[in-house]
CSV table of C-alpha atoms in Angstrom, one decimal:
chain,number,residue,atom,x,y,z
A,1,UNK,CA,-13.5,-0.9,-1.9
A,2,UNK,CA,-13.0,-1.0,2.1
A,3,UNK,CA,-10.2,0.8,3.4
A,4,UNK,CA,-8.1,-0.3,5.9
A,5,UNK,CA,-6.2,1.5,8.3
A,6,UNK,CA,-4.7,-0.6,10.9
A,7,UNK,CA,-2.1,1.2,12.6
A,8,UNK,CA,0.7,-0.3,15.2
A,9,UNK,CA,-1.6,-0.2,18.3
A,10,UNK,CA,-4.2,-2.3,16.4
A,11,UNK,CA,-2.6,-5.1,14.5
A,12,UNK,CA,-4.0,-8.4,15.4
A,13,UNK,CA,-5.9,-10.5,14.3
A,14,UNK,CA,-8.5,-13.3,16.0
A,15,UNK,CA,-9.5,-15.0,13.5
A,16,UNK,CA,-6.8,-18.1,13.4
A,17,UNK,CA,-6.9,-20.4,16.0
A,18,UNK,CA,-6.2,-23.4,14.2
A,19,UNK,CA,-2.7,-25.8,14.5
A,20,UNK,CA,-1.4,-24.0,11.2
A,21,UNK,CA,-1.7,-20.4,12.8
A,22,UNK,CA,1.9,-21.6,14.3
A,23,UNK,CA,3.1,-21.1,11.4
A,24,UNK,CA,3.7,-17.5,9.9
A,25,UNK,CA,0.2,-16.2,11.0
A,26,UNK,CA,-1.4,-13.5,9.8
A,27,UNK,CA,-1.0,-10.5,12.5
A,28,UNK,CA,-2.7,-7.3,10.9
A,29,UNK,CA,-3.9,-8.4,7.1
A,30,UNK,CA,-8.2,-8.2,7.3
A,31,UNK,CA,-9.5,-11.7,6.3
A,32,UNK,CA,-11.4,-10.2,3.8
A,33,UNK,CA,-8.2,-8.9,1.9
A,34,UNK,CA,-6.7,-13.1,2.8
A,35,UNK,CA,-10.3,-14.0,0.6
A,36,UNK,CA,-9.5,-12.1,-2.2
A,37,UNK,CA,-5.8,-13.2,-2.5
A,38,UNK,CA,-6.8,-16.2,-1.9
A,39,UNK,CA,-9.6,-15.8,-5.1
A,40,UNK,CA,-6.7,-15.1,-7.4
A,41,UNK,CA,-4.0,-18.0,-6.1
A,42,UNK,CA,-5.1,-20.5,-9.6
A,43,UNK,CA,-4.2,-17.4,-11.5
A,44,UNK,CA,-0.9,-16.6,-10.0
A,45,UNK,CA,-0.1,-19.9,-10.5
A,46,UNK,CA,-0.9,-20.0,-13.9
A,47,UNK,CA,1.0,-17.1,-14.9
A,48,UNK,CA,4.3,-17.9,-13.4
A,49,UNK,CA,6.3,-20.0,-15.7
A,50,UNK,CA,4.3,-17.8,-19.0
A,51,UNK,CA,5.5,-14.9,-16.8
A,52,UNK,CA,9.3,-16.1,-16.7
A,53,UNK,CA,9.1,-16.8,-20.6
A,54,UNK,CA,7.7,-13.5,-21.6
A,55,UNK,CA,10.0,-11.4,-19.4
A,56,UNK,CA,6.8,-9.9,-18.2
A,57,UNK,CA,3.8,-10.4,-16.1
A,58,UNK,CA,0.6,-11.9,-18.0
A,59,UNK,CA,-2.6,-9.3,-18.4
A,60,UNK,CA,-4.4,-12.2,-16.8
A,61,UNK,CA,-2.1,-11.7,-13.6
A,62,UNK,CA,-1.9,-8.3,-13.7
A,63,UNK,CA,-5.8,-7.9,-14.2
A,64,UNK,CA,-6.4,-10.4,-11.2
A,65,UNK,CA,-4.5,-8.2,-8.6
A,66,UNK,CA,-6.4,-4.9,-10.4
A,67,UNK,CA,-9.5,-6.5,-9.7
A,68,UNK,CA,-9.2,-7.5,-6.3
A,69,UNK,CA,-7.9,-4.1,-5.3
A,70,UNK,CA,-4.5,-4.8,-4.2
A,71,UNK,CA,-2.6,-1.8,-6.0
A,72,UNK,CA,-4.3,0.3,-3.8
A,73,UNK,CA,-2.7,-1.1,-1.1
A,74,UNK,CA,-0.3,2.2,-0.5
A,75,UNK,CA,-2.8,5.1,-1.6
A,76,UNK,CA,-4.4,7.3,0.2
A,77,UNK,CA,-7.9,6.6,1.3
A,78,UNK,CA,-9.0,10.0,-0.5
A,79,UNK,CA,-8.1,8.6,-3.8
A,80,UNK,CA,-9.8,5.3,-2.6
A,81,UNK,CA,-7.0,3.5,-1.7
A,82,UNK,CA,-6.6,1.3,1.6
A,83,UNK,CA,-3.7,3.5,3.5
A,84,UNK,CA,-2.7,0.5,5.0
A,85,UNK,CA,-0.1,0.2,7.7
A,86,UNK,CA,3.1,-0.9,6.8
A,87,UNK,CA,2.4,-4.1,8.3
A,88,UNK,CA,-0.4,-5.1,6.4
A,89,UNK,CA,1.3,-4.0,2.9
A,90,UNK,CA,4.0,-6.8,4.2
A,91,UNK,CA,1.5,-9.5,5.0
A,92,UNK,CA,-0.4,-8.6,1.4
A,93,UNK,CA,2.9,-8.6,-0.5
A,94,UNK,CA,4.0,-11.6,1.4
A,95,UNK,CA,1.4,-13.9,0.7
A,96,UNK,CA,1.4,-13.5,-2.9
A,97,UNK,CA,4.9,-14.1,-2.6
A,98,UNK,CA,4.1,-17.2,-1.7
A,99,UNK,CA,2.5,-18.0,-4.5
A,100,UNK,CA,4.2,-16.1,-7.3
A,101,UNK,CA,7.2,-13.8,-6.8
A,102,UNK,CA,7.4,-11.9,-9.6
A,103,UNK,CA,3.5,-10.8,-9.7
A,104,UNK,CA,4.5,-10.1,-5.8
A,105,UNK,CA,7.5,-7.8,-7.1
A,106,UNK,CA,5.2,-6.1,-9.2
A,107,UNK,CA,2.5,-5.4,-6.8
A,108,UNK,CA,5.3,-3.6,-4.7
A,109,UNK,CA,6.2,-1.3,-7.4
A,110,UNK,CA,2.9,-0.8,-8.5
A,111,UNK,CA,1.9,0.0,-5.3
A,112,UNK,CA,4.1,1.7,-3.9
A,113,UNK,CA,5.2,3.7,-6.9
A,114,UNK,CA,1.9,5.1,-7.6
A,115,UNK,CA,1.4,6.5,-3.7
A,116,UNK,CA,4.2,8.9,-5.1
A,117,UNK,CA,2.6,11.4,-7.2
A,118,UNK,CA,-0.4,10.5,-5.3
A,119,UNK,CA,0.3,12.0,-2.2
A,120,UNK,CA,2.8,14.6,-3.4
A,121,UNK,CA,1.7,15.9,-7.2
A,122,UNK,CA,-0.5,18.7,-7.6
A,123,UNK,CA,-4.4,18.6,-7.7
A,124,UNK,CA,-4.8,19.0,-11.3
A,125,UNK,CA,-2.1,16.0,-12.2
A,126,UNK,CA,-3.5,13.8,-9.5
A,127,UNK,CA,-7.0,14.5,-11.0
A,128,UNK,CA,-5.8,13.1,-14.3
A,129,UNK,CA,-4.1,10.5,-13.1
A,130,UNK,CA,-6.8,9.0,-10.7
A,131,UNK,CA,-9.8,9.7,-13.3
A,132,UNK,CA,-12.1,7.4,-11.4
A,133,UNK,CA,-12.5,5.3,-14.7
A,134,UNK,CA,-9.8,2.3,-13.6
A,135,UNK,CA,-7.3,2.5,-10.6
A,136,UNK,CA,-4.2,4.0,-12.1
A,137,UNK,CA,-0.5,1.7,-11.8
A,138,UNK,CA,2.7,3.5,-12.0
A,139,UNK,CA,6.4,2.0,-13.0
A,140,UNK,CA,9.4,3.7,-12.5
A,141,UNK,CA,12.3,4.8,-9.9
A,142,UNK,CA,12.7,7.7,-7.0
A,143,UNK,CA,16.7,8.1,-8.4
A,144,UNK,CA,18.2,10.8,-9.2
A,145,UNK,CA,19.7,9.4,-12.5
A,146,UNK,CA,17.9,12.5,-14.8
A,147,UNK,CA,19.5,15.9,-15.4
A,148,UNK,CA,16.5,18.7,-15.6
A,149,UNK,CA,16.2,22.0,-16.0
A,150,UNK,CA,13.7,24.4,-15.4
A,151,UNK,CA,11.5,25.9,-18.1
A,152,UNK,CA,8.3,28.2,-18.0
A,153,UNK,CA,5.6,26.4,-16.4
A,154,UNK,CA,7.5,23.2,-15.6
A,155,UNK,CA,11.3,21.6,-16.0
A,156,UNK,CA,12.7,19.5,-19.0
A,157,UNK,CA,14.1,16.0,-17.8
A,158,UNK,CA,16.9,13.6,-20.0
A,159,UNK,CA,18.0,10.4,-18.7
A,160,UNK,CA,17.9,6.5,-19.0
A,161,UNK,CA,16.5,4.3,-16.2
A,162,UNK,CA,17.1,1.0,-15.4
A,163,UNK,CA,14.9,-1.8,-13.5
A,164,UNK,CA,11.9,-0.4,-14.7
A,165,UNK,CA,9.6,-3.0,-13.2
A,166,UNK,CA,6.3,-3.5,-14.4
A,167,UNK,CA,6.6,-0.9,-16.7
A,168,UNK,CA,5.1,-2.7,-19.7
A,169,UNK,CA,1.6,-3.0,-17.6
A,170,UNK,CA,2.1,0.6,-16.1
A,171,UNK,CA,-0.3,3.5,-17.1
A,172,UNK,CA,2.2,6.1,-15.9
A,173,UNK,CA,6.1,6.1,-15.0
A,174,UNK,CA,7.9,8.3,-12.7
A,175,UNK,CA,11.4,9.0,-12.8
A,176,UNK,CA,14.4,10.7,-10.2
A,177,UNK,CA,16.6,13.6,-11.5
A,178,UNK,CA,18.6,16.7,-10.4
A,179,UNK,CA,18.6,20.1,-11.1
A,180,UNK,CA,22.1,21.3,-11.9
A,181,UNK,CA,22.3,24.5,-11.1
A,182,UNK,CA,20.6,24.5,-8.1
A,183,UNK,CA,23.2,25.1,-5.7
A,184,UNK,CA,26.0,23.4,-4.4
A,185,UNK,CA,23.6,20.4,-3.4
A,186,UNK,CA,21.7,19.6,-6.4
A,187,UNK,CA,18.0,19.6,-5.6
A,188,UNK,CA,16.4,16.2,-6.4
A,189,UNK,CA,13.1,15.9,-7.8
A,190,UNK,CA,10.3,13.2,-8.8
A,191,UNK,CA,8.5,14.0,-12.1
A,192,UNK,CA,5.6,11.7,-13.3
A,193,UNK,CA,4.3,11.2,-16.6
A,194,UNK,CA,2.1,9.2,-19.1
A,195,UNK,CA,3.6,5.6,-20.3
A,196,UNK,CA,3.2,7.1,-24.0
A,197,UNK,CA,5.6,9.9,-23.4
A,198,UNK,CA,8.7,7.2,-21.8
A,199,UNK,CA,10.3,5.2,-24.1
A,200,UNK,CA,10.6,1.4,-23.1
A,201,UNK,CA,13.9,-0.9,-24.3
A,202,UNK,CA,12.8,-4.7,-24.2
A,203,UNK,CA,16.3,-5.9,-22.6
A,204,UNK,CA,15.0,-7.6,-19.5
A,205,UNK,CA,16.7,-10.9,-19.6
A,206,UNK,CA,17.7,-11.7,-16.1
A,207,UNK,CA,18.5,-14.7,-14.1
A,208,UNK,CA,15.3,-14.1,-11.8
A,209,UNK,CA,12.3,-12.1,-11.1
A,210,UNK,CA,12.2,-12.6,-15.1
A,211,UNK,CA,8.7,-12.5,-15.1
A,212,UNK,CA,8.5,-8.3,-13.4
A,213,UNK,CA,9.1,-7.0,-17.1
A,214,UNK,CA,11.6,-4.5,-15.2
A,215,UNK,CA,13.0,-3.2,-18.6
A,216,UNK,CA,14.9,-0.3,-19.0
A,217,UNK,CA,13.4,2.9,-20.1
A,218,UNK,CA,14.5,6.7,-21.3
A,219,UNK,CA,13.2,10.2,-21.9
A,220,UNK,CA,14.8,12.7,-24.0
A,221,UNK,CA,14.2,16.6,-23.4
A,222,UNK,CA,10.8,15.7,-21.4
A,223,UNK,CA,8.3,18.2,-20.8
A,224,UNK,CA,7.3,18.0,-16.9
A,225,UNK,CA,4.5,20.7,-16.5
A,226,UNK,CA,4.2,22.0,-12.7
A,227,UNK,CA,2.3,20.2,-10.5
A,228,UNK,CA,3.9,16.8,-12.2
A,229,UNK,CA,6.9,17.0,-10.0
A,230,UNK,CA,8.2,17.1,-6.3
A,231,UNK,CA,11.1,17.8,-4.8
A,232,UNK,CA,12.4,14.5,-3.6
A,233,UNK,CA,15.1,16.3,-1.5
A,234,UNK,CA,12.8,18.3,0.6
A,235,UNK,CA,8.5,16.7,-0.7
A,236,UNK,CA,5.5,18.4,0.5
A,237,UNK,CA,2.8,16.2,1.3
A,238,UNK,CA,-0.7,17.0,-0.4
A,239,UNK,CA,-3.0,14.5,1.0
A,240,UNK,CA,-3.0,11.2,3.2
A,241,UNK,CA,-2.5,10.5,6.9
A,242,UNK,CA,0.8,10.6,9.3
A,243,UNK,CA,2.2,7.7,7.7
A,244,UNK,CA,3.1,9.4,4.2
A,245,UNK,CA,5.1,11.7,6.3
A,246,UNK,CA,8.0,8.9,6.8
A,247,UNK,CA,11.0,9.3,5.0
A,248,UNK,CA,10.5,8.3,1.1
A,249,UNK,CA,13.1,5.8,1.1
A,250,UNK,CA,11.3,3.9,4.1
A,251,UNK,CA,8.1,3.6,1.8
A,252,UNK,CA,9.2,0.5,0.4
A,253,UNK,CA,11.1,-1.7,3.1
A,254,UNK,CA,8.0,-2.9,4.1
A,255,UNK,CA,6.8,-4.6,0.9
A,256,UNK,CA,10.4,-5.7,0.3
A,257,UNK,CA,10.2,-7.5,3.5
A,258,UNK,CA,7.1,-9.1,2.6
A,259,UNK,CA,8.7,-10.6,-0.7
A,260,UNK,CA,11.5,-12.1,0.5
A,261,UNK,CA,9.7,-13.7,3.5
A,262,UNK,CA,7.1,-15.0,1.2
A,263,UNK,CA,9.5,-16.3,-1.1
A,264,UNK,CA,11.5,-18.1,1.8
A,265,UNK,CA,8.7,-19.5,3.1
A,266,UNK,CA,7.0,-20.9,-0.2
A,267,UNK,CA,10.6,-22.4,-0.9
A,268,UNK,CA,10.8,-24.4,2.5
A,269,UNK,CA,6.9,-25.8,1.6
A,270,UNK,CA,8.2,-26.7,-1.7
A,271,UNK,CA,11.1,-28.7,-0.6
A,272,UNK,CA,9.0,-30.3,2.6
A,273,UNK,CA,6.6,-31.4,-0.2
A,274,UNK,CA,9.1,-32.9,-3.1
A,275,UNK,CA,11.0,-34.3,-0.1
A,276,UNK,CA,8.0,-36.4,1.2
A,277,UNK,CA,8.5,-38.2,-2.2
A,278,UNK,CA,11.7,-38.2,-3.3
A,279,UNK,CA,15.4,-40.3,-2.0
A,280,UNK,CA,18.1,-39.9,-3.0
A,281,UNK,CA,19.6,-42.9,-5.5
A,282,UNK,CA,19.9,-46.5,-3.7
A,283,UNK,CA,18.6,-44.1,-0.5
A,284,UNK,CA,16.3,-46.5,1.5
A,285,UNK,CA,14.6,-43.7,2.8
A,286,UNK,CA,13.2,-40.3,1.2
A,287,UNK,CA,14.8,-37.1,1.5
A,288,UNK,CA,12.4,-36.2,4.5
A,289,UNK,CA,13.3,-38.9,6.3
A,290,UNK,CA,16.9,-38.0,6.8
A,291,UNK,CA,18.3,-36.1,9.4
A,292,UNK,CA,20.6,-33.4,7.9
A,293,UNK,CA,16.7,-32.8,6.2
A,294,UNK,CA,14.9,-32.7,9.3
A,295,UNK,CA,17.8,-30.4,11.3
A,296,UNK,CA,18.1,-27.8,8.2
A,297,UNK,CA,14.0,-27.4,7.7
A,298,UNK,CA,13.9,-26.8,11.6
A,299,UNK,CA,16.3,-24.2,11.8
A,300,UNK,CA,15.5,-22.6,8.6
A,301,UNK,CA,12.3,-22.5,9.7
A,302,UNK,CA,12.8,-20.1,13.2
A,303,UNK,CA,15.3,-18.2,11.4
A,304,UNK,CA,12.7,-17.1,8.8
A,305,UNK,CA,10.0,-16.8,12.0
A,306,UNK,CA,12.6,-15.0,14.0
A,307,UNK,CA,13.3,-12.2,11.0
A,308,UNK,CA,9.4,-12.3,10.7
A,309,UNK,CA,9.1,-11.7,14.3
A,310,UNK,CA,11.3,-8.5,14.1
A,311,UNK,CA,10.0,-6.5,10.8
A,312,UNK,CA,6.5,-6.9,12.5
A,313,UNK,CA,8.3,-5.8,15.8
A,314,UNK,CA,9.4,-2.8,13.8
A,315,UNK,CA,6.8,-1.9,11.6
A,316,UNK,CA,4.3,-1.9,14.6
A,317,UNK,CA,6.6,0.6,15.6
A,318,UNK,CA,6.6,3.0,12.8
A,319,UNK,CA,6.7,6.3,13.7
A,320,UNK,CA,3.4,8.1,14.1
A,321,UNK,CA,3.5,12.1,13.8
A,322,UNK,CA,0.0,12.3,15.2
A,323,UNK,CA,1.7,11.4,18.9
A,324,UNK,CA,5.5,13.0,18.1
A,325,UNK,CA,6.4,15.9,15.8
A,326,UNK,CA,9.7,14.8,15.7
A,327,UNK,CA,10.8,11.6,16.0
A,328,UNK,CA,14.1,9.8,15.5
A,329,UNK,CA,13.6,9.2,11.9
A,330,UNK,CA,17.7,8.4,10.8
A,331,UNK,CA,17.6,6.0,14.3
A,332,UNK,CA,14.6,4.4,12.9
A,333,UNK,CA,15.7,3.9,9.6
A,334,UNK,CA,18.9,2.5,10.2
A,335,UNK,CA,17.0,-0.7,12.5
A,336,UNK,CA,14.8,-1.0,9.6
A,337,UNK,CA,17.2,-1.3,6.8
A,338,UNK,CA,19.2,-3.7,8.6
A,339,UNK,CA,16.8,-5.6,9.1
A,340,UNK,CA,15.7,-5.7,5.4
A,341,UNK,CA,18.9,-6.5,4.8
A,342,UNK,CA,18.9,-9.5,7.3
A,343,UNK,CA,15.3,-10.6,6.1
A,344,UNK,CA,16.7,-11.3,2.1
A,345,UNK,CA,20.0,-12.6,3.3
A,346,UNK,CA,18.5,-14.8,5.6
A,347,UNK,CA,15.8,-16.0,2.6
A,348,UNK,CA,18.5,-16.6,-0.2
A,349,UNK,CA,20.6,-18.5,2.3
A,350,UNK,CA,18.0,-20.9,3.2
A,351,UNK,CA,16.6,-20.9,-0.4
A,352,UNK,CA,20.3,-22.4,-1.3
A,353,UNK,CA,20.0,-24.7,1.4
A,354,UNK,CA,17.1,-25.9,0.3
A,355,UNK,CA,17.9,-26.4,-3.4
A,356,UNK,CA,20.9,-28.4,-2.1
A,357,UNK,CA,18.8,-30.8,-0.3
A,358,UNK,CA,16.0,-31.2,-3.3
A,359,UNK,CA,18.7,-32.7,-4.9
A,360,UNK,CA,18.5,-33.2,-8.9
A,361,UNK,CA,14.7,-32.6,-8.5
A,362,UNK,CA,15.1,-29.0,-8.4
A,363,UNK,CA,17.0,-28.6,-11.4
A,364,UNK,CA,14.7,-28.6,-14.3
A,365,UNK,CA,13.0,-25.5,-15.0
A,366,UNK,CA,9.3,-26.9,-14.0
A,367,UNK,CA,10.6,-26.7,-10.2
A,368,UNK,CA,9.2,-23.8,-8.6
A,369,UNK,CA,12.6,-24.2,-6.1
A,370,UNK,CA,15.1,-23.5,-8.3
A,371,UNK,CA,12.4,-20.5,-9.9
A,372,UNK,CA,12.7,-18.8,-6.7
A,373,UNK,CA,16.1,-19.2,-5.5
A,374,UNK,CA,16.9,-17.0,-8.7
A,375,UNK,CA,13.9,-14.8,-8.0
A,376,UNK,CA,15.4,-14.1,-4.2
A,377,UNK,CA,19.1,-13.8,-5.8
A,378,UNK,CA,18.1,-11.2,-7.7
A,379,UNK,CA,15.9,-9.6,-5.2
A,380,UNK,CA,18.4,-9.0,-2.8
A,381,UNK,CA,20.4,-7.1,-5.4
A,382,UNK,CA,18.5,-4.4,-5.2
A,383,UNK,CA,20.0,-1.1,-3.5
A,384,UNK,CA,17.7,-0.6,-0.8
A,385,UNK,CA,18.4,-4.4,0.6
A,386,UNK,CA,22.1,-3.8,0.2
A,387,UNK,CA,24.3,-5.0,2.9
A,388,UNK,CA,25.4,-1.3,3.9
A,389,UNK,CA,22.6,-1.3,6.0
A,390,UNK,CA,24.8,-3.2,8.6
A,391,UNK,CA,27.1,-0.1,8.1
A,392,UNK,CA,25.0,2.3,8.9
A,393,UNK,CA,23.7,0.6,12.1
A,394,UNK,CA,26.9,-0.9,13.1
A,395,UNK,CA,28.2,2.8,13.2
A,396,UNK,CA,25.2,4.2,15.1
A,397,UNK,CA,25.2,1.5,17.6
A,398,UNK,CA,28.9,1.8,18.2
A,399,UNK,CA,28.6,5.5,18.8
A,400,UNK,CA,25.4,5.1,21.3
A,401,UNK,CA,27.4,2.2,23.2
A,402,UNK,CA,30.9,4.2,23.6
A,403,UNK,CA,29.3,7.2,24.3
């Protein structure tokens, strides 16, 4: 499996000089990783709609992405994974977006989640976990939702867990909790732990992203040996490069990005496409043809570009430790999340927008537009892409520009 490590200073590509590289090139993702995407596009397809109906995401889906390397994505390259730059994990998790949103939601977590333990869990537990037979995939959330306490030779975690997505394809599930009595901040901590050992409640019945399986899921008086933990408040890296050094809550904005601007820009192909053919009753014309059509697809169309245009801007830009031991993490973070917070508000506007003007052929449940207007509602309910991100930034840049 080739790793790639394309950092900010190197993220362009050459290989696109066609007409259609105006629109959403690739900037940093190898061609080879486009091939093998690419290779598994009939099978996304495929698997959508059985996905939405099952509440989960098909083996054949799941086994596709495994195959072609993608949930390796966020590892380490010592555990053979690709180490990508943040860029590239957007470009990845963007183009299957574009294809099939809740397999895209699921290669986030998946990703993502299993860089966790990976780079912070102890030698023994990582050699368990990554034991060379298959690439490991882990479910789960960072959030402190668990109480723990500690034992001899590990801590004992309780709690219930919500949005569990792909747990019911996961090998291993990681959980958030606090420790009590630890002080008058409760330490937070990240413990990891077999799929066996969680318990899994089949009551994922949403309005979209049906297909990510993201079921709730509980332990009860867990045993979490040492070594199968880190402190989420204060984590210790074990292994990987400068970029696992970021803040853990910035791990993810990256492939969040990537799934909403996939989304948004399958949903304006879809609509340019059923519009082609379709007018409205007594219309003389079809849908394409009209004005109001023409004006909203344009405009939609650089707004999605233009919030493209900045998440590359910034993820070029994330912070390297190699060339500052400090930097301006907070400062950084704040432009980031607004920004995330921009990119899916921007992408379920236009995704309305362009339901309204599909018309009545984007109602029945075969329409991929509808599909993923309620896959990017949901998406952008989740708390990292919440709309406090505006706070935060609104506060810092009023203090900078008063000051």
């Amino acid at each position: 499996m080739p790793v790639y490590t394309v950092m900010r200073d190197e993220c362009a590509v050459t290989d696109h000089e066609t007409p259609e590289s105006l629109v959403w090139p690739r900037v940093a993702m190898p061609s080879e990783v486009a091939g093998r995407i690419e290779s598994i596009r009939a099978v996304l397809a495929e698997t959508e709609r059985p996905a939405e109906r099952d509440r989960r995401l098909p083996h054949a889906a799941v086994a596709a992405m495994a195959e072609q390397g993608l949930f390796a994505m966020s590892l380490p390259a010592e555990l053979a994974g690709w180490e990508a730059a943040p860029v590239v994990e957007m470009e990845v998790v963007e183009a299957i977006a574009r294809v099939n949103t809740s397999a895209a939601w699921c290669l986030m977590v998946g990703s993502v989640h299993t860089a966790y333990p990976a780079v912070h869990c102890s030698q023994d537990a990582v050699k368990e976990i990554f034991d060379g037979k298959t690439l490991p995939v882990a479910a789960g959330q960072m959030a402190p939702i668990g109480q723990a306490h500690d034992v001899d030779g590990g801590m004992v975690v309780t709690g219930r867990y919500s949005w569990g997505s792909g747990i019911w394809h996961a090998d291993w599930v990681i959980g958030g909790c606090r420790i009590p009595d630890s002080g008058s901040t409760p330490e937070t901590r990240v413990w990891t732990a077999p799929r066996s050992a969680v318990a899994v409640e089949d009551n994922w019945d949403p309005m979209g992203l049906a297909g990510s399986g993201s079921s709730d899921y509980s332990v009860t008086d867990l045993f979490i040996p040492d070594g199968w933990w880190f402190s989420s408040s204060a984590p210790v890296q074990q292994r990987g490069g400068n970029r696992y050094r970021a803040p853990l809550p910035l791990w993810s904005m990256s492939v969040h990005m990537g799934l909403a601007l996939g989304a948004a820009e399958r949903i304006l192909q879809e609509t340019a496409k059923l519009a082609t053919v379709r007018r409205r009753r007594y219309a003389p014309t079809t849908i394409a043809e009209r004005g109001v059509f023409q004006h909203t697809i344009g405009r939609a169309y650089v707004s999605v570009s233009a919030c493209r245009a900045q998440a590359i801007s910034l993820l070029r830009r994330f912070p390297d430790y190699s060339s500052a031991d400090q930097p301006d993490w907070a400062d950084f973070a704040d432009h980031l999340g607004a920004t995330l917070a921009l990119v899916n508000r921007t992408a379920s506007e236009i995704a309305v927008e362009a339901f309204t003007l599909a018309g009545g052929a984007a109602v029945g449940m075969d329409s991929p537009i509808q599909r993923v207007l309620r896959d990017l509602l949901v998406a952008q309910q989740h708390i990292i892409a919440t709309e406090e991100n505006f706070e935060r930034l609104g506060l810092r840049l009023t203090k900078q520009w008063s000051s």
